[in-house]
Coordinates of C-alpha atoms in Angstrom, one line a residue:
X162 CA -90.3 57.4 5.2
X163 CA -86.6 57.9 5.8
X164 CA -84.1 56.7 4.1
X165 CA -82.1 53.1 5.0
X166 CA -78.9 54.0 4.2
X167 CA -76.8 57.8 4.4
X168 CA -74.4 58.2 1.8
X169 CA -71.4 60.6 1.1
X170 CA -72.0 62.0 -2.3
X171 CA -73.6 65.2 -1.0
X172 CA -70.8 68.0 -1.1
X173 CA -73.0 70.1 0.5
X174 CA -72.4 68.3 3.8
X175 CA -68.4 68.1 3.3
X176 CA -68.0 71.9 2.5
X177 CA -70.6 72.7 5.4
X178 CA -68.6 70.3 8.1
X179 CA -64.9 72.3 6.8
X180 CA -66.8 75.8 7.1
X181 CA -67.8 75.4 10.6
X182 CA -65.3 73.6 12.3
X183 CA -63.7 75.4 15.6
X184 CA -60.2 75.5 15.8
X185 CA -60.9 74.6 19.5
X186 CA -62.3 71.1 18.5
X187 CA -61.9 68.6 21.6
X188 CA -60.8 65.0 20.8
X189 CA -63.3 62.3 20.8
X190 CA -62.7 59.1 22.7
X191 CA -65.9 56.7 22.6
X192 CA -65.4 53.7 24.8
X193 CA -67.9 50.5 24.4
X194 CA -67.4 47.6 25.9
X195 CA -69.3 44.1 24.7
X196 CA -71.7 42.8 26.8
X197 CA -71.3 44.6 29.9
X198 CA -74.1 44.7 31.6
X199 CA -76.2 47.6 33.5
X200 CA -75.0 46.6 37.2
X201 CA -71.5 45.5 36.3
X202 CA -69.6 48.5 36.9
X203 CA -69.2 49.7 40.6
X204 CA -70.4 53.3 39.7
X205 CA -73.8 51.8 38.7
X206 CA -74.1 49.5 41.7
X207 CA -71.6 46.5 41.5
X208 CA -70.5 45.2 44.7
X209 CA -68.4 42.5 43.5
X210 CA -66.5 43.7 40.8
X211 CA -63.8 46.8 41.3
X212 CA -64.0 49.6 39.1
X213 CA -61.7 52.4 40.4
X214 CA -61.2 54.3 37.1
X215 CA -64.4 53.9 35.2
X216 CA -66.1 55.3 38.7
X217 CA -63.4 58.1 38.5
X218 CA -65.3 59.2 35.2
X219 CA -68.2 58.9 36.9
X220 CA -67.8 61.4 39.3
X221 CA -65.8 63.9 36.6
X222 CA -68.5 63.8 34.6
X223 CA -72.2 63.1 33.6
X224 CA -73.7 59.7 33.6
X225 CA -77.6 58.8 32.0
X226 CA -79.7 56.2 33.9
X227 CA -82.1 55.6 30.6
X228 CA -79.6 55.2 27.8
X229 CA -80.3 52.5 25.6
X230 CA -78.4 50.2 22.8
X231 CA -79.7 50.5 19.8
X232 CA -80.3 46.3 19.7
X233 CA -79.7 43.6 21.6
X234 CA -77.2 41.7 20.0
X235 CA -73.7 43.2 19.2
X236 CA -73.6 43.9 15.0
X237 CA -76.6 45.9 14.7
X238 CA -76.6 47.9 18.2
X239 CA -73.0 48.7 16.8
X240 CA -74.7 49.5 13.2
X241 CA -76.9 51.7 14.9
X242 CA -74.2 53.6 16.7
X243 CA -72.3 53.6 13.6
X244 CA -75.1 55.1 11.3
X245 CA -77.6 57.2 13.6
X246 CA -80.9 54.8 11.9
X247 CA -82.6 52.9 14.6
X248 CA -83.1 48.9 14.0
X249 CA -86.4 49.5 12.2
X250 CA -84.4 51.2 9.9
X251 CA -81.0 50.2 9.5
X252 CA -78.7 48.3 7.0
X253 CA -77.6 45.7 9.8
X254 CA -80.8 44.2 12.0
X255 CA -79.1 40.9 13.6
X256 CA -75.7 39.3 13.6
X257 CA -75.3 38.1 9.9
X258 CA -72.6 35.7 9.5
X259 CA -73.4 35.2 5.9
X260 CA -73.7 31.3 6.2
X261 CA -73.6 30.4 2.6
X262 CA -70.1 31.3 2.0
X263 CA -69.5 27.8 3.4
X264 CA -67.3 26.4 6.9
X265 CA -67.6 30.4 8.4
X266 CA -67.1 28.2 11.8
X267 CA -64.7 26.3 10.8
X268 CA -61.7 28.0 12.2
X269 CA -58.7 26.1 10.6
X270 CA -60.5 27.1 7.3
X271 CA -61.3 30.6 8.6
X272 CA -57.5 30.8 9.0
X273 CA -56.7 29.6 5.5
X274 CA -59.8 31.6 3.4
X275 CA -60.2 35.1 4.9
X276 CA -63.0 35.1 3.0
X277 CA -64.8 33.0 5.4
X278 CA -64.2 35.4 8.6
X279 CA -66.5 38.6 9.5
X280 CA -69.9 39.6 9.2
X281 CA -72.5 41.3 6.6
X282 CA -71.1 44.5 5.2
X283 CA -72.1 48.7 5.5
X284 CA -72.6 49.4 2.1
X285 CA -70.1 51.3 0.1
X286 CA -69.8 54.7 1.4
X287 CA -72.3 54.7 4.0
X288 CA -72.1 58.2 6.4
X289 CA -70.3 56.4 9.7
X290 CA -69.6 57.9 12.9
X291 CA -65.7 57.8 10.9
X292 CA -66.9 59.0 7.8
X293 CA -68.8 62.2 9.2
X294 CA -65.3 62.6 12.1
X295 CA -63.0 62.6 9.3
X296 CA -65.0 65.0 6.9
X297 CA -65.4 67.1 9.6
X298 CA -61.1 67.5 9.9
X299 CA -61.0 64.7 12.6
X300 CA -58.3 61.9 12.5
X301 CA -60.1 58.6 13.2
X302 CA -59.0 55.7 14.4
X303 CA -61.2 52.1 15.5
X304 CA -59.5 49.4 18.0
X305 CA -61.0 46.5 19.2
X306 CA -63.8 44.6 17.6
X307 CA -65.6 45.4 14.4
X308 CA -68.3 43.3 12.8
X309 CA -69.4 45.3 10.4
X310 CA -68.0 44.1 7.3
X311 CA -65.6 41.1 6.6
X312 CA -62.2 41.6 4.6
X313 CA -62.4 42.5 1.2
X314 CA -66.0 44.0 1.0
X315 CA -66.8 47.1 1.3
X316 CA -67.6 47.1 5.0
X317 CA -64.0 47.3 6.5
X318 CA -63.0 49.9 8.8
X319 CA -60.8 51.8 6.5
X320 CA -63.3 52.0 3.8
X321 CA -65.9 53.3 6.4
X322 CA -64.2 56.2 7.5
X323 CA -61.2 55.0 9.6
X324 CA -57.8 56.2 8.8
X325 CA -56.5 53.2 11.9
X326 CA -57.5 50.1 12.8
X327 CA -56.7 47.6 14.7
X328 CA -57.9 44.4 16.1
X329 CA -60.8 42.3 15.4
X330 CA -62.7 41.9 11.8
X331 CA -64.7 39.0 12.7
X332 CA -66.9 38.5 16.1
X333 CA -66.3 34.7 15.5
X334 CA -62.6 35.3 16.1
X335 CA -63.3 38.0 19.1
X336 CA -64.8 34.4 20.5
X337 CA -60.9 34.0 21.8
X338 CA -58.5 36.4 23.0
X339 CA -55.8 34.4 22.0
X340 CA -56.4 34.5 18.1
X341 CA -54.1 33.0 15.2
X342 CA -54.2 36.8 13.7
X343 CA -55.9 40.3 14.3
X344 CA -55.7 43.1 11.8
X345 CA -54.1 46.3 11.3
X346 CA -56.0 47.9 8.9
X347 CA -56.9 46.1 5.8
X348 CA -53.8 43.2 6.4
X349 CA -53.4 40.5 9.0
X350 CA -51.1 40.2 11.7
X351 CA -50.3 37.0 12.7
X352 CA -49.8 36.4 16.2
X353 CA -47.6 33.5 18.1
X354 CA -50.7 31.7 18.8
X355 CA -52.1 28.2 17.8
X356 CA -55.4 28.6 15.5
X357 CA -58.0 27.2 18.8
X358 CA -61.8 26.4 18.0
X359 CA -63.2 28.5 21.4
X360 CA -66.3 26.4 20.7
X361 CA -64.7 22.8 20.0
X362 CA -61.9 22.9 22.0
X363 CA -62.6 21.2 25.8
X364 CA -60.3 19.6 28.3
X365 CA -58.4 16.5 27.9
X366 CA -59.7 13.4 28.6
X367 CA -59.4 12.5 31.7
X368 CA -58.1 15.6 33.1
X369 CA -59.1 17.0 36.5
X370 CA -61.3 20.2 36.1
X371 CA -60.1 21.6 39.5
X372 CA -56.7 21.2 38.7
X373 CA -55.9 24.7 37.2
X374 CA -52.9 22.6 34.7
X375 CA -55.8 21.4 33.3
X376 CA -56.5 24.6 31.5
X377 CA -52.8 26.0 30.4
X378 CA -53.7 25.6 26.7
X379 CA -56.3 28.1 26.6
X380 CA -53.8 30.8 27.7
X381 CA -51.4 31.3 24.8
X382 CA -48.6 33.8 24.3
X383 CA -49.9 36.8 23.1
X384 CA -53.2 38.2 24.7
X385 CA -55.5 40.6 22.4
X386 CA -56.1 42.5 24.3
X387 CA -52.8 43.9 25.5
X388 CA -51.9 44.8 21.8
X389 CA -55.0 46.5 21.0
X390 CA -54.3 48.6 23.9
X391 CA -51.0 49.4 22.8
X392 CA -52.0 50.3 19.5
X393 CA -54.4 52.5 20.7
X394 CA -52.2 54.1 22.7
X395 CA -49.4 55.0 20.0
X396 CA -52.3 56.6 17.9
X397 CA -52.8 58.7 21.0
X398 CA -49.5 59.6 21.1
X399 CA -48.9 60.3 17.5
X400 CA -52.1 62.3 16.9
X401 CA -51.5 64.5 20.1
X402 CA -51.0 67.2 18.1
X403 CA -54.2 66.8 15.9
X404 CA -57.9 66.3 16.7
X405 CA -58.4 62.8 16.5
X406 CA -61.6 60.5 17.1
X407 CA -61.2 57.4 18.5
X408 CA -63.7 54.2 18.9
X409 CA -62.3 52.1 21.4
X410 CA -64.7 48.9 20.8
X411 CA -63.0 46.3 23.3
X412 CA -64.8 43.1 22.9
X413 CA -64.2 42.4 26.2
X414 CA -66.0 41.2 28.7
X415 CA -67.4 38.8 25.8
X416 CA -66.6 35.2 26.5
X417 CA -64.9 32.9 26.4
X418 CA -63.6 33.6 30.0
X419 CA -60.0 34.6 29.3
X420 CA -58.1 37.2 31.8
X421 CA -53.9 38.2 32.9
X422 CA -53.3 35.6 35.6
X423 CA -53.0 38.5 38.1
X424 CA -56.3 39.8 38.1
X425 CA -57.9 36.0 37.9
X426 CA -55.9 35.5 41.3
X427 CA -57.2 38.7 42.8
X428 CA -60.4 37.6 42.1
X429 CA -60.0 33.6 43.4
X430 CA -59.0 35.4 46.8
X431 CA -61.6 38.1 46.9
X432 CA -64.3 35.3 46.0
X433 CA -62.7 32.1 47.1
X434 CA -62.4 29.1 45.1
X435 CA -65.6 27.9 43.1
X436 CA -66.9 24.8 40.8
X437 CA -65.2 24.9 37.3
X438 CA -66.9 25.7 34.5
X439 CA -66.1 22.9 31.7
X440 CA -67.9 24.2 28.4
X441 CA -70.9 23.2 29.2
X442 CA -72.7 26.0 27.9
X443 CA -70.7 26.7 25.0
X444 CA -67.1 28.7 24.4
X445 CA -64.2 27.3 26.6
X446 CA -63.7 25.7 29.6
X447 CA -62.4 27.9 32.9
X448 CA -61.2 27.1 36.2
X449 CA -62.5 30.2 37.9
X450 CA -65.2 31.8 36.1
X451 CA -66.7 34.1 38.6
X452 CA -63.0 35.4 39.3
X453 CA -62.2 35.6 35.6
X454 CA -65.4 37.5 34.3
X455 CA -64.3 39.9 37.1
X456 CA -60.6 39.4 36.2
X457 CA -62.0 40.6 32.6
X458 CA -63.8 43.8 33.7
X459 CA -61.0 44.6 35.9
X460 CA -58.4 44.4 33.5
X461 CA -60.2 46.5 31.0
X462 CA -60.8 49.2 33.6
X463 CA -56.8 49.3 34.6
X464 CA -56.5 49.9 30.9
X465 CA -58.6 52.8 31.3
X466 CA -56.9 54.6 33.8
X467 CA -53.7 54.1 31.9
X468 CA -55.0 56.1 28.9
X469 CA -56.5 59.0 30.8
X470 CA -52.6 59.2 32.9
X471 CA -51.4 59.2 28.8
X472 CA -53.8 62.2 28.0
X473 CA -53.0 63.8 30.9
X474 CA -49.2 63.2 30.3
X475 CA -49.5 64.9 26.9
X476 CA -51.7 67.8 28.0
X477 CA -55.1 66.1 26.5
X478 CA -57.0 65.3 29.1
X479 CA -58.9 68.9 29.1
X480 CA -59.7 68.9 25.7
X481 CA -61.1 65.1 25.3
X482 CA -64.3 64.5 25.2
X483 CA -64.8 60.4 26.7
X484 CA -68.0 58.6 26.3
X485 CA -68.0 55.3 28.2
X486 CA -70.7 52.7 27.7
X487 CA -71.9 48.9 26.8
X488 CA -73.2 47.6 23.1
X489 CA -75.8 45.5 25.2
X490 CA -76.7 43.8 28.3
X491 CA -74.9 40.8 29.7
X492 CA -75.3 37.3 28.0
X493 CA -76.1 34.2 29.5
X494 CA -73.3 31.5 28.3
X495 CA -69.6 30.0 28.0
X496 CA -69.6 29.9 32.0
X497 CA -70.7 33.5 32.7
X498 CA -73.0 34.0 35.5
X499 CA -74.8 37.1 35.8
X500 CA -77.5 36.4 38.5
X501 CA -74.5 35.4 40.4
X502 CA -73.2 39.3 39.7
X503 CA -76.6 41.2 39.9
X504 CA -75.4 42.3 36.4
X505 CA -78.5 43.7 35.7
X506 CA -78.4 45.9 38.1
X507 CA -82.3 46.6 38.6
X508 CA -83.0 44.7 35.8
X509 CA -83.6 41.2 35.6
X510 CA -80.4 39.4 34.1
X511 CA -81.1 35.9 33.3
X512 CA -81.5 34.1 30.0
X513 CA -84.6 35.8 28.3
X514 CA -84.0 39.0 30.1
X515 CA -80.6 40.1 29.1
X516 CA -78.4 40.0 26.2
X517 CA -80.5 38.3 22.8
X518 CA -83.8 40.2 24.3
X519 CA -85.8 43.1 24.3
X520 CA -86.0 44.1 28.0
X521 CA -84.5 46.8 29.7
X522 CA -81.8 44.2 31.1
X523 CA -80.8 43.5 27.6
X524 CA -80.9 47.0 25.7
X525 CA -80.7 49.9 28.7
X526 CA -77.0 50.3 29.2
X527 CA -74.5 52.6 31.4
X528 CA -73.5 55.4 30.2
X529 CA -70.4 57.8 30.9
X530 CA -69.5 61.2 29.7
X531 CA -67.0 63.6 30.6
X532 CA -65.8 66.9 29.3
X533 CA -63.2 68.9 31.5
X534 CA -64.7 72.2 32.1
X535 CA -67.9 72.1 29.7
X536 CA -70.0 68.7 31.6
X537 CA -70.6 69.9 36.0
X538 CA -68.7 66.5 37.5
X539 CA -70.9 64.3 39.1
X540 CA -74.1 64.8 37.5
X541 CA -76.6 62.3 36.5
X542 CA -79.2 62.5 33.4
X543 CA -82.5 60.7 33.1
X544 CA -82.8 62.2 29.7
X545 CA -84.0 59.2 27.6
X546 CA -81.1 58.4 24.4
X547 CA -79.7 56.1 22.7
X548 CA -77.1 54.7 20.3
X549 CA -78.5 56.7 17.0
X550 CA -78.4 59.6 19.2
X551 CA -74.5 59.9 19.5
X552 CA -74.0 60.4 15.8
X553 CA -75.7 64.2 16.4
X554 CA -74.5 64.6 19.9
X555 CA -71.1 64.6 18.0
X556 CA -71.9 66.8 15.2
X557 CA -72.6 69.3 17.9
X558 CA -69.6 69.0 20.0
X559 CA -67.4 69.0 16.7
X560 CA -69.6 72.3 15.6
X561 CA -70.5 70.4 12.1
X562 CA -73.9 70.0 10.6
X563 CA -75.2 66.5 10.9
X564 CA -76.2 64.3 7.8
X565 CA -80.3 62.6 8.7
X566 CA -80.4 60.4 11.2
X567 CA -83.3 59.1 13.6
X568 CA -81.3 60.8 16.5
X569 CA -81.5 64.0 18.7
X570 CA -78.0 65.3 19.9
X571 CA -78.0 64.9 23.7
X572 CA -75.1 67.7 23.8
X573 CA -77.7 70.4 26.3
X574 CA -78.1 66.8 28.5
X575 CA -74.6 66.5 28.5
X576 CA -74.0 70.6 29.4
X577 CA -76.9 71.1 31.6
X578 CA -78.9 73.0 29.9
X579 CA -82.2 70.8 30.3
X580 CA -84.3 73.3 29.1
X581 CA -82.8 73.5 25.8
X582 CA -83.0 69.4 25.6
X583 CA -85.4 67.7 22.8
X584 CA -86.6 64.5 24.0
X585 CA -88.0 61.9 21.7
X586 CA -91.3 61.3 21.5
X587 CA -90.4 57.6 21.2
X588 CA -87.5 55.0 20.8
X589 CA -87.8 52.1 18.8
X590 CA -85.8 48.2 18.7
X591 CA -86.8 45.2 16.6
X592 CA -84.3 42.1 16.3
X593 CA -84.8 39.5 13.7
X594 CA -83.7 36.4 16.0
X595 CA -84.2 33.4 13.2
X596 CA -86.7 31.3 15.4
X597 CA -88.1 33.8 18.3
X598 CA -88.1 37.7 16.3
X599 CA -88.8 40.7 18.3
X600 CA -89.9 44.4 18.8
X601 CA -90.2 46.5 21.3
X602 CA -91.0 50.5 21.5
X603 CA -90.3 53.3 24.3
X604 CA -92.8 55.5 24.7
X605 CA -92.3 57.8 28.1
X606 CA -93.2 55.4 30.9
X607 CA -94.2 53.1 28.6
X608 CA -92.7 50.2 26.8
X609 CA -94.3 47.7 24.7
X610 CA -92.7 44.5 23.9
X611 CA -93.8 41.9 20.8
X612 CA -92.1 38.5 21.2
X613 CA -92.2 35.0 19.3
X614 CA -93.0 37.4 16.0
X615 CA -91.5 34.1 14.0
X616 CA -94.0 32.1 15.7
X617 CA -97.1 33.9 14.1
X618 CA -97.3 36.1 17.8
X619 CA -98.3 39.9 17.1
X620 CA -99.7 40.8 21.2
X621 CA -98.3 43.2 22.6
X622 CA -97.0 43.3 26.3
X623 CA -97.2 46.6 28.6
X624 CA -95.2 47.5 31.0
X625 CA -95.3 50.8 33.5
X626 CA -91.6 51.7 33.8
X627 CA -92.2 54.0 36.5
X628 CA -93.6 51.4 38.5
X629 CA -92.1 48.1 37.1
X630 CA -88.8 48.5 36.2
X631 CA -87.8 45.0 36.1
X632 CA -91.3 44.4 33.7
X633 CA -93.1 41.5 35.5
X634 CA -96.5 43.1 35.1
X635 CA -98.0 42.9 31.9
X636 CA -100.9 45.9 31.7
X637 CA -101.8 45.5 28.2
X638 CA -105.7 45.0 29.0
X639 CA -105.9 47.4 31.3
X640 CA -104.8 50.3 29.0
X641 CA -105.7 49.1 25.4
X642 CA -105.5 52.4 23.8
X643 CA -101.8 52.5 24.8
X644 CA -101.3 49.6 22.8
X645 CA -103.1 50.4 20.0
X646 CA -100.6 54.3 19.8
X647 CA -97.8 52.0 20.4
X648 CA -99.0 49.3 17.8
X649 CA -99.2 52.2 15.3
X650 CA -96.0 53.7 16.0
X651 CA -94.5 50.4 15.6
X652 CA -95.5 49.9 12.1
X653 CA -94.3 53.2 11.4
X654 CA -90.9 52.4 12.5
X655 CA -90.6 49.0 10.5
X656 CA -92.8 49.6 7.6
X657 CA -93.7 46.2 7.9
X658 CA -96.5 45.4 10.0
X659 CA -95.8 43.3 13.2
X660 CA -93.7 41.1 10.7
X661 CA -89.6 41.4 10.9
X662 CA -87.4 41.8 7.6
X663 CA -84.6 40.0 7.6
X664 CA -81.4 40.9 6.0
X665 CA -81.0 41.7 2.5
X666 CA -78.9 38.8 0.9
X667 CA -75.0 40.0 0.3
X668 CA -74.2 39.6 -3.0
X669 CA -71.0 37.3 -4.2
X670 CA -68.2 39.5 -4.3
X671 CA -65.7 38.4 -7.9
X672 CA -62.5 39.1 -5.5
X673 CA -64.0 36.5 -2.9
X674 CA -62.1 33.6 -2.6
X675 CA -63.3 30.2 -3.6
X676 CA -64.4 29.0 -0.2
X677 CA -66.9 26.4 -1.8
X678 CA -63.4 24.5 -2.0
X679 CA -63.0 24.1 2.0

């Protein structure tokens, strides 16, 4: 059985990484964006949202039609990525907020007590896509959103292998994009913004929800998003003359609905004006959501094509590697609408079927690469990968050996050399939701799906890929020793049965403040 966790103290791997480095090492840029779903882009079939830059990388490069997330929900798909262990195997399996600590939603306390922000830790010197970048003579930087690790444990960015960071610890927080604070590195940096419960916080009494004045205290002074981008751009700029690796892990297009003014109004007259979306569903309120979701994806992709003008001003471009792609498929709340967008693309994208689930509208996600003169431009893959297949994929392109994961490097994929390409013989997901709990497995055409696991369920749905892609045909009965290979390789992959483990509970840290006073 493999091991759960990868750690460092094997100098074995360190000399091997420094002995086989190239000097002609390309820089790394991997871009993930938070709940993007399949269809949302317009390179992978979006006909209402505008994607000019992201579809430039499209066609300069290689994208994969079958690359998955490595879960459904936004920690553990990122642990996953992170570690090279699928979710049957990894530290992190759901989004652990560590509830005991006391008010972790509380965010006047979370303000006060940094102790009560962010989410379970990576254990101490765990081998992270940072860890294994840096060894290998890489500078690393992460910007955006974490959620691996909440201040003062051992899960933080800089102890995991980043040298930068800036942005969001906590998910909670990332629930705004007008925060009280973000972080650079281990410290905080306060911004000029009120401290705003996203999930409390609704419209006045009384006020008008189509009157747009009605919402001028959700948009505060200084927008996350724009100083994360910054940020990440001065790292650029002062590791031009270095290989550097860096993880841009927007959080964006996560609600709550919060976009520049100028893209919301492109949107509003592209789409017309629309019914207000008032918090029904959870996170803030929004005068325009279908234009601001847009605004959102819009904005990020500007952002895009601003850093690939800054590699190309400082004679980068050529020797970057950029990998483009989603941590899961799109969610279903705080006034986002994505039956409205199709943003499942082929998949179905309403609630059950996206984000929080085990269909391929909630774990298959787009997927970008480009390499100047190494990947043919506009190529397309249907190589079958996922998240704990990057870790390898950039061992190989950084020419080091690669600590044990559960991935295959994707690197011949990404060159063209199909023949040379090992494929998996199967890809595996479980996701230890507290009241529903599920699994589901890969198999070549066929997928197999166990939900309601909590509620003493262990039947296994079937589904022909090849001929159901949007898996409304359960074929279970009529192929029963399917199930029973895929039933096997199941337990395999979780050592436990049909059952799901949860989390391992994170012991008290002595340095942790005293939260049970809030």
């Amino acid at each position: 059985m493999k091991r759960i966790e990868i750690y460092i103290g094997l100098s074995v791997f360190a000399l091997s990484a420094k002995s086989q480095v190239k000097e002609s090492r390309p820089n790394v840029i991997y871009i993930i964006m938070d709940d993007l779903g399949y269809g949302d882009i317009g390179c992978y079939g979006s006909e209402k949202i505008e994607t000019p830059n992201i579809d430039r990388l499209y066609k300069d490069g290689i994208s994969f039609t079958q690359h998955y997330t490595g879960s459904p929900v936004s920690a553990p798909a990122r642990c996953v990525l992170m570690t090279g262990m699928h979710s049957g195997h990894a530290q992190i399996r759901a989004n652990d907020e560590m509830a005991y600590r006391g008010a972790i939603m509380n965010y006047d306390s979370m303000y006060v007590h940094p102790g009560l922000e962010g989410q379970y830790p990576l254990k101490a010197h765990t081998m992270t896509l940072g860890r294994m970048m840096q060894q290998a003579g890489y500078v690393t930087g992460c910007f955006g959103k974490w959620g691996l690790g909440a201040p003062g444990t051992e899960g933080t960015p800089n102890k995991q292998g980043f040298d930068s960071f800036y942005g969001y610890n906590c998910q909670r927080q990332a629930h705004s994009y007008y925060p009280a604070f973000l972080y650079k590195n281990e410290d905080r940096v306060y911004l000029a913004n009120k401290v705003l419960d996203p999930h409390t916080t609704k419209l006045d009494a009384g006020a008008d929800p189509r009157d747009e004045a009605a919402y001028a205290k959700f948009s505060q002074k200084e927008y996350a998003n724009d100083l994360i981008f910054d940020e990440l751009i001065s790292f650029v700029g002062q590791n031009r003359k270095k290989p550097f690796f860096l993880m841009w892990t927007t959080p964006l297009p996560h609600v709550s609905l919060q976009a520049p003014e100028k893209w919301v109004k492109y949107y509003v007259g592209k789409f017309g004006d629309e019914a207000p979306y008032i918090g029904k569903a959870g996170y803030m309120p929004c005068r325009y959501p279908h234009a601001t979701y847009a605004a959102m994806i819009s904005y990020f992709d500007e952002q895009i094509g601003k850093l690939i003008e800054k590699l190309k001003k400082e004679r980068l471009y050529d020797n970057t590697v950029i990998m483009f792609t989603s941590d899961n498929g799109p969610t279903f709340n705080g006034g986002s609408d994505s039956p409205w967008f199709d943003s499942g693309g082929p998949f179905r994208s309403e609630y059950g079927w996206g984000k929080c689930f085990v269909h391929e509208g909630g774990i298959r996600i787009p997927a970008i690469v480009t390499w100047p003169g190494k990947i043919k431009p506009s190529t397309q893959s249907d190589h079958i990968c996922g998240f704990q297949d990057v870790m390898p994929t950039l061992a190989d392109i950084a020419n080091i050996a690669c600590p044990e994961t559960d991935g295959i490097s994707f690197l011949p994929a990404l060159l063209g050399e199909t023949e040379r390409q090992k494929e998996h013989e199967y890809l595996y997901w479980e996701y230890p939701d507290p009241t529903i709990g599920l699994k589901a497995i890969r198999m070549g055409k066929w997928k197999g799906i166990v939900n309601n696991i909590r509620k003493g369920n262990s039947t296994m749905e079937l589904y022909d890929l090849e001929s159901d892609l949007r898996e409304e045909h359960d074929v279970a009965a009529e192929h029963p020793d399917i199930v029973r290979k895929l039933t096997r390789l199941m337990e395999k992959s979780s050592g436990a049965g049909i059952s799901v483990p949860r989390c391992p509970a994170l012991p008290k840290a002595s340095t942790s403040p005293k939260w049970q006073d809030i």
